[in-house]
């Protein structure tokens, strides 16, 4: 998936519209991520209606207000607008953490043909390896909301150790965090008891048959301050 955009310039949808224009920056932003390619246009009424839903969907999976840790998810707007002004206006409806291709970049049209986009809006969901997970996820996003991300994650076989919804975090028993420490503590205590017990047997002087008598002699030696009988 990263290969699709190596050598391209991706722009952040923030105030300064910072550019990701090096291979390292592209890799850091896209590698091991599920990528949503959002094909839309400001002149499309259905796109205008869908934009708030998509924006909320993305925020609930990536904004720390909603999640303890962000999902490995990237939203990239592929403009089908007729003018740069239209594109700029539509970008205002999208999350600040999303990306887009510059209006003058002809690669927008290449991507449209590459993924057989026949209607707007279209959200093409790509696995980290660049293969298509869902040709158009618009209906699924509208119907299921953020819940569909887990389906994508499983289908993409993405090992996502960073994503956790706040409600999941709250429901997770804190005991699970302390269990490993407690197990180590108990294991250390058991080992100490075993060593102490073993040491006690070694100092007792007990044998096979006169064990009790031997123990008694040791006790007397300790009380009288006597040393070895030898």
mmCIF file of C-alpha atoms in Angstrom:
data_model
loop_
_atom_site.group_PDB
_atom_site.id
_atom_site.type_symbol
_atom_site.label_atom_id
_atom_site.label_comp_id
_atom_site.label_asym_id
_atom_site.label_seq_id
_atom_site.Cartn_x
_atom_site.Cartn_y
_atom_site.Cartn_z
ATOM 1 C CA UNK A 1 0.000 0.000 0.000
ATOM 2 C CA UNK A 2 2.877 2.318 0.817
ATOM 3 C CA UNK A 3 4.228 1.725 -2.702
ATOM 4 C CA UNK A 4 1.153 3.464 -4.106
ATOM 5 C CA UNK A 5 2.358 6.770 -2.702
ATOM 6 C CA UNK A 6 6.144 6.559 -2.728
ATOM 7 C CA UNK A 7 7.358 9.498 -4.800
ATOM 8 C CA UNK A 8 4.054 11.330 -4.278
ATOM 9 C CA UNK A 9 3.269 14.292 -2.033
ATOM 10 C CA UNK A 10 0.585 13.814 0.585
ATOM 11 C CA UNK A 11 -0.761 16.893 2.328
ATOM 12 C CA UNK A 12 -2.023 17.096 5.893
ATOM 13 C CA UNK A 13 -5.454 18.624 6.315
ATOM 14 C CA UNK A 14 -4.257 21.073 8.959
ATOM 15 C CA UNK A 15 -3.982 24.842 9.001
ATOM 16 C CA UNK A 16 -0.521 24.901 7.461
ATOM 17 C CA UNK A 17 -1.218 22.015 5.085
ATOM 18 C CA UNK A 18 2.118 20.401 5.871
ATOM 19 C CA UNK A 19 3.482 18.108 3.182
ATOM 20 C CA UNK A 20 4.716 14.552 3.495
ATOM 21 C CA UNK A 21 7.141 14.468 0.602
ATOM 22 C CA UNK A 22 9.896 12.044 1.582
ATOM 23 C CA UNK A 23 9.860 8.263 1.479
ATOM 24 C CA UNK A 24 10.567 8.122 5.207
ATOM 25 C CA UNK A 25 7.592 10.391 6.028
ATOM 26 C CA UNK A 26 5.277 8.370 3.796
ATOM 27 C CA UNK A 27 6.432 5.106 5.355
ATOM 28 C CA UNK A 28 5.987 6.389 8.896
ATOM 29 C CA UNK A 29 2.451 7.570 8.162
ATOM 30 C CA UNK A 30 1.161 4.668 6.066
ATOM 31 C CA UNK A 31 3.098 1.532 6.972
ATOM 32 C CA UNK A 32 1.128 -1.152 8.824
ATOM 33 C CA UNK A 33 -2.059 0.903 8.517
ATOM 34 C CA UNK A 34 -5.499 0.343 7.092
ATOM 35 C CA UNK A 35 -6.007 3.065 4.485
ATOM 36 C CA UNK A 36 -9.338 4.594 3.504
ATOM 37 C CA UNK A 37 -9.318 6.299 0.117
ATOM 38 C CA UNK A 38 -12.246 8.703 0.155
ATOM 39 C CA UNK A 39 -13.359 9.626 -3.366
ATOM 40 C CA UNK A 40 -15.806 12.539 -3.270
ATOM 41 C CA UNK A 41 -16.582 16.031 -4.536
ATOM 42 C CA UNK A 42 -18.044 19.165 -3.011
ATOM 43 C CA UNK A 43 -20.641 19.425 -5.787
ATOM 44 C CA UNK A 44 -21.982 15.949 -4.902
ATOM 45 C CA UNK A 45 -24.944 16.303 -2.538
ATOM 46 C CA UNK A 46 -24.627 12.720 -1.297
ATOM 47 C CA UNK A 47 -20.950 13.357 -0.526
ATOM 48 C CA UNK A 48 -21.905 16.428 1.494
ATOM 49 C CA UNK A 49 -24.385 14.365 3.481
ATOM 50 C CA UNK A 50 -21.903 11.544 4.083
ATOM 51 C CA UNK A 51 -18.940 13.745 5.060
ATOM 52 C CA UNK A 52 -20.054 14.405 8.693
ATOM 53 C CA UNK A 53 -20.676 10.674 9.196
ATOM 54 C CA UNK A 54 -17.240 9.774 7.875
ATOM 55 C CA UNK A 55 -15.597 12.520 9.909
ATOM 56 C CA UNK A 56 -17.265 11.308 13.108
ATOM 57 C CA UNK A 57 -16.355 7.699 12.260
ATOM 58 C CA UNK A 58 -12.683 8.599 11.854
ATOM 59 C CA UNK A 59 -12.549 10.781 14.966
ATOM 60 C CA UNK A 60 -14.076 8.076 17.141
ATOM 61 C CA UNK A 61 -11.323 5.696 16.089
ATOM 62 C CA UNK A 62 -8.380 8.088 16.242
ATOM 63 C CA UNK A 63 -9.196 10.952 18.619
ATOM 64 C CA UNK A 64 -7.959 10.560 22.213
ATOM 65 C CA UNK A 65 -11.272 12.005 23.415
ATOM 66 C CA UNK A 66 -12.945 8.779 22.282
ATOM 67 C CA UNK A 67 -10.169 6.191 22.419
ATOM 68 C CA UNK A 68 -7.424 5.346 24.858
ATOM 69 C CA UNK A 69 -5.095 4.545 21.979
ATOM 70 C CA UNK A 70 -5.533 5.409 18.335
ATOM 71 C CA UNK A 71 -6.531 2.872 15.686
ATOM 72 C CA UNK A 72 -4.040 2.177 12.926
ATOM 73 C CA UNK A 73 -6.187 3.935 10.384
ATOM 74 C CA UNK A 74 -5.502 6.589 7.742
ATOM 75 C CA UNK A 75 -8.036 8.667 5.832
ATOM 76 C CA UNK A 76 -6.930 10.060 2.465
ATOM 77 C CA UNK A 77 -9.239 12.344 0.508
ATOM 78 C CA UNK A 78 -9.083 11.852 -3.258
ATOM 79 C CA UNK A 79 -10.749 14.920 -4.680
ATOM 80 C CA UNK A 80 -12.986 14.669 -7.713
ATOM 81 C CA UNK A 81 -13.724 18.371 -7.468
ATOM 82 C CA UNK A 82 -13.941 20.652 -10.483
ATOM 83 C CA UNK A 83 -11.878 23.413 -8.888
ATOM 84 C CA UNK A 84 -9.311 23.901 -6.155
ATOM 85 C CA UNK A 85 -11.735 26.179 -4.316
ATOM 86 C CA UNK A 86 -14.298 23.381 -4.167
ATOM 87 C CA UNK A 87 -11.646 21.010 -2.839
ATOM 88 C CA UNK A 88 -10.558 23.467 -0.147
ATOM 89 C CA UNK A 89 -14.158 23.987 0.940
ATOM 90 C CA UNK A 90 -14.811 20.264 1.176
ATOM 91 C CA UNK A 91 -11.635 19.675 3.191
ATOM 92 C CA UNK A 92 -13.152 21.828 5.933
ATOM 93 C CA UNK A 93 -15.719 19.070 6.459
ATOM 94 C CA UNK A 94 -13.023 16.441 7.031
ATOM 95 C CA UNK A 95 -10.897 15.686 10.121
ATOM 96 C CA UNK A 96 -7.664 17.608 10.638
ATOM 97 C CA UNK A 97 -5.778 14.314 10.907
ATOM 98 C CA UNK A 98 -6.795 13.268 7.408
ATOM 99 C CA UNK A 99 -4.578 13.590 4.327
ATOM 100 C CA UNK A 100 -5.227 14.619 0.735
ATOM 101 C CA UNK A 101 -3.544 14.903 -2.643
ATOM 102 C CA UNK A 102 -2.943 18.378 -4.032
ATOM 103 C CA UNK A 103 -5.535 19.485 -6.581
ATOM 104 C CA UNK A 104 -2.948 19.801 -9.336
ATOM 105 C CA UNK A 105 -1.759 16.218 -8.835
ATOM 106 C CA UNK A 106 -3.036 14.103 -11.795
ATOM 107 C CA UNK A 107 -2.539 10.979 -9.701
ATOM 108 C CA UNK A 108 -6.040 11.600 -8.339
ATOM 109 C CA UNK A 109 -7.514 10.490 -11.653
ATOM 110 C CA UNK A 110 -5.142 7.535 -11.898
ATOM 111 C CA UNK A 111 -6.361 6.276 -8.532
ATOM 112 C CA UNK A 112 -9.961 6.715 -9.638
ATOM 113 C CA UNK A 113 -9.320 4.433 -12.620
ATOM 114 C CA UNK A 114 -7.123 2.035 -10.651
ATOM 115 C CA UNK A 115 -9.893 1.290 -8.141
ATOM 116 C CA UNK A 116 -12.766 1.416 -10.637
ATOM 117 C CA UNK A 117 -14.599 4.208 -8.846
ATOM 118 C CA UNK A 118 -17.986 4.485 -10.535
ATOM 119 C CA UNK A 119 -19.961 6.475 -7.982
ATOM 120 C CA UNK A 120 -19.487 9.161 -5.380
ATOM 121 C CA UNK A 121 -18.953 8.947 -2.525
ATOM 122 C CA UNK A 122 -16.721 5.877 -2.475
ATOM 123 C CA UNK A 123 -14.489 4.726 0.370
ATOM 124 C CA UNK A 124 -11.982 2.129 -0.800
ATOM 125 C CA UNK A 125 -10.483 0.312 2.192
ATOM 126 C CA UNK A 126 -6.983 -1.076 1.648
ATOM 127 C CA UNK A 127 -5.035 -3.592 3.680
ATOM 128 C CA UNK A 128 -1.460 -2.708 4.725
ATOM 129 C CA UNK A 129 -0.176 -4.753 1.771
ATOM 130 C CA UNK A 130 -2.158 -2.588 -0.663
ATOM 131 C CA UNK A 131 -4.816 -5.148 -1.564
ATOM 132 C CA UNK A 132 -8.468 -4.106 -1.541
ATOM 133 C CA UNK A 133 -10.318 -5.053 1.622
ATOM 134 C CA UNK A 134 -13.617 -3.362 0.704
ATOM 135 C CA UNK A 135 -14.306 -1.754 -2.708
ATOM 136 C CA UNK A 136 -16.787 0.706 -1.187
ATOM 137 C CA UNK A 137 -17.381 0.881 2.573
ATOM 138 C CA UNK A 138 -19.818 3.802 2.568
ATOM 139 C CA UNK A 139 -22.887 1.701 3.375
ATOM 140 C CA UNK A 140 -21.030 -0.272 6.064
ATOM 141 C CA UNK A 141 -19.768 2.889 7.762
ATOM 142 C CA UNK A 142 -23.271 4.371 7.792
ATOM 143 C CA UNK A 143 -24.831 1.153 9.094
ATOM 144 C CA UNK A 144 -22.256 -0.029 11.646
ATOM 145 C CA UNK A 145 -20.230 3.036 12.524
ATOM 146 C CA UNK A 146 -16.890 2.488 14.341
ATOM 147 C CA UNK A 147 -17.793 -1.141 15.079
ATOM 148 C CA UNK A 148 -16.853 -2.128 11.543
ATOM 149 C CA UNK A 149 -13.204 -1.261 12.203
ATOM 150 C CA UNK A 150 -12.747 -4.462 14.199
ATOM 151 C CA UNK A 151 -14.045 -6.435 11.218
ATOM 152 C CA UNK A 152 -11.533 -4.664 8.992
ATOM 153 C CA UNK A 153 -8.752 -5.263 11.463
ATOM 154 C CA UNK A 154 -9.456 -8.997 11.584
ATOM 155 C CA UNK A 155 -9.918 -9.280 7.823
ATOM 156 C CA UNK A 156 -6.671 -7.400 7.236
ATOM 157 C CA UNK A 157 -4.913 -9.627 9.795
ATOM 158 C CA UNK A 158 -3.562 -6.446 11.287
ATOM 159 C CA UNK A 159 -1.794 -6.901 14.608
ATOM 160 C CA UNK A 160 -2.959 -3.683 16.162
ATOM 161 C CA UNK A 161 -1.539 -3.388 19.685
ATOM 162 C CA UNK A 162 -2.311 0.299 19.985
ATOM 163 C CA UNK A 163 -6.053 0.494 19.554
ATOM 164 C CA UNK A 164 -8.364 0.410 22.540
ATOM 165 C CA UNK A 165 -11.768 2.039 22.894
ATOM 166 C CA UNK A 166 -12.155 3.863 26.220
ATOM 167 C CA UNK A 167 -15.158 1.778 27.234
ATOM 168 C CA UNK A 168 -13.154 -1.391 26.638
ATOM 169 C CA UNK A 169 -10.351 -0.019 28.763
ATOM 170 C CA UNK A 170 -12.755 0.782 31.596
ATOM 171 C CA UNK A 171 -14.332 -2.674 31.465
ATOM 172 C CA UNK A 172 -10.964 -4.389 31.508
ATOM 173 C CA UNK A 173 -10.255 -5.658 35.024
ATOM 174 C CA UNK A 174 -7.298 -3.969 36.645
ATOM 175 C CA UNK A 175 -6.444 -7.352 38.117
ATOM 176 C CA UNK A 176 -5.060 -8.347 34.749
ATOM 177 C CA UNK A 177 -2.406 -5.659 35.079
ATOM 178 C CA UNK A 178 -1.365 -6.774 38.571
ATOM 179 C CA UNK A 179 -1.537 -10.523 37.982
ATOM 180 C CA UNK A 180 1.930 -10.831 36.397
ATOM 181 C CA UNK A 181 3.487 -8.914 39.312
ATOM 182 C CA UNK A 182 1.652 -10.997 41.849
ATOM 183 C CA UNK A 183 2.720 -14.223 40.148
ATOM 184 C CA UNK A 184 6.367 -13.134 40.277
ATOM 185 C CA UNK A 185 5.991 -12.167 43.942
ATOM 186 C CA UNK A 186 4.421 -15.505 44.881
ATOM 187 C CA UNK A 187 7.035 -17.430 42.913
ATOM 188 C CA UNK A 188 9.828 -15.603 44.741
ATOM 189 C CA UNK A 189 8.189 -16.282 48.098
ATOM 190 C CA UNK A 190 7.828 -19.976 47.251
ATOM 191 C CA UNK A 191 11.479 -20.162 46.260
ATOM 192 C CA UNK A 192 12.512 -18.517 49.553
ATOM 193 C CA UNK A 193 10.425 -21.014 51.523
ATOM 194 C CA UNK A 194 11.951 -23.927 49.640
ATOM 195 C CA UNK A 195 15.493 -22.642 50.249
ATOM 196 C CA UNK A 196 14.776 -22.062 53.927
ATOM 197 C CA UNK A 197 13.268 -25.512 54.288
ATOM 198 C CA UNK A 198 16.212 -27.100 52.478
ATOM 199 C CA UNK A 199 18.673 -25.189 54.650
ATOM 200 C CA UNK A 200 16.832 -26.298 57.781
ATOM 201 C CA UNK A 201 17.118 -29.956 56.755
ATOM 202 C CA UNK A 202 20.835 -29.540 56.083
ATOM 203 C CA UNK A 203 21.560 -27.952 59.487
ATOM 204 C CA UNK A 204 19.459 -30.455 61.427
ATOM 205 C CA UNK A 205 22.038 -33.240 61.086
ATOM 206 C CA UNK A 206 19.265 -35.783 60.632
ATOM 207 C CA UNK A 207 20.108 -39.246 59.307
ATOM 208 C CA UNK A 208 18.163 -42.283 58.261
ATOM 209 C CA UNK A 209 17.917 -43.955 61.620
ATOM 210 C CA UNK A 210 19.076 -41.748 64.494
ATOM 211 C CA UNK A 211 17.597 -38.580 63.152
ATOM 212 C CA UNK A 212 15.750 -37.655 66.317
ATOM 213 C CA UNK A 213 18.725 -38.289 68.584
ATOM 214 C CA UNK A 214 20.979 -36.252 66.327
ATOM 215 C CA UNK A 215 18.571 -33.318 66.448
ATOM 216 C CA UNK A 216 18.541 -33.422 70.219
ATOM 217 C CA UNK A 217 22.335 -33.356 70.415
ATOM 218 C CA UNK A 218 22.493 -30.318 68.178
ATOM 219 C CA UNK A 219 20.046 -28.521 70.402
ATOM 220 C CA UNK A 220 22.172 -29.193 73.482
ATOM 221 C CA UNK A 221 25.317 -27.997 71.718
ATOM 222 C CA UNK A 222 23.579 -24.748 70.819
ATOM 223 C CA UNK A 223 22.394 -24.182 74.385
ATOM 224 C CA UNK A 224 25.735 -25.045 76.077
ATOM 225 C CA UNK A 225 27.845 -23.235 73.550
ATOM 226 C CA UNK A 226 29.686 -26.483 72.787
ATOM 227 C CA UNK A 227 31.567 -27.054 69.614
ATOM 228 C CA UNK A 228 32.088 -30.119 67.532
ATOM 229 C CA UNK A 229 32.521 -33.461 69.422
ATOM 230 C CA UNK A 230 35.554 -34.108 67.227
#
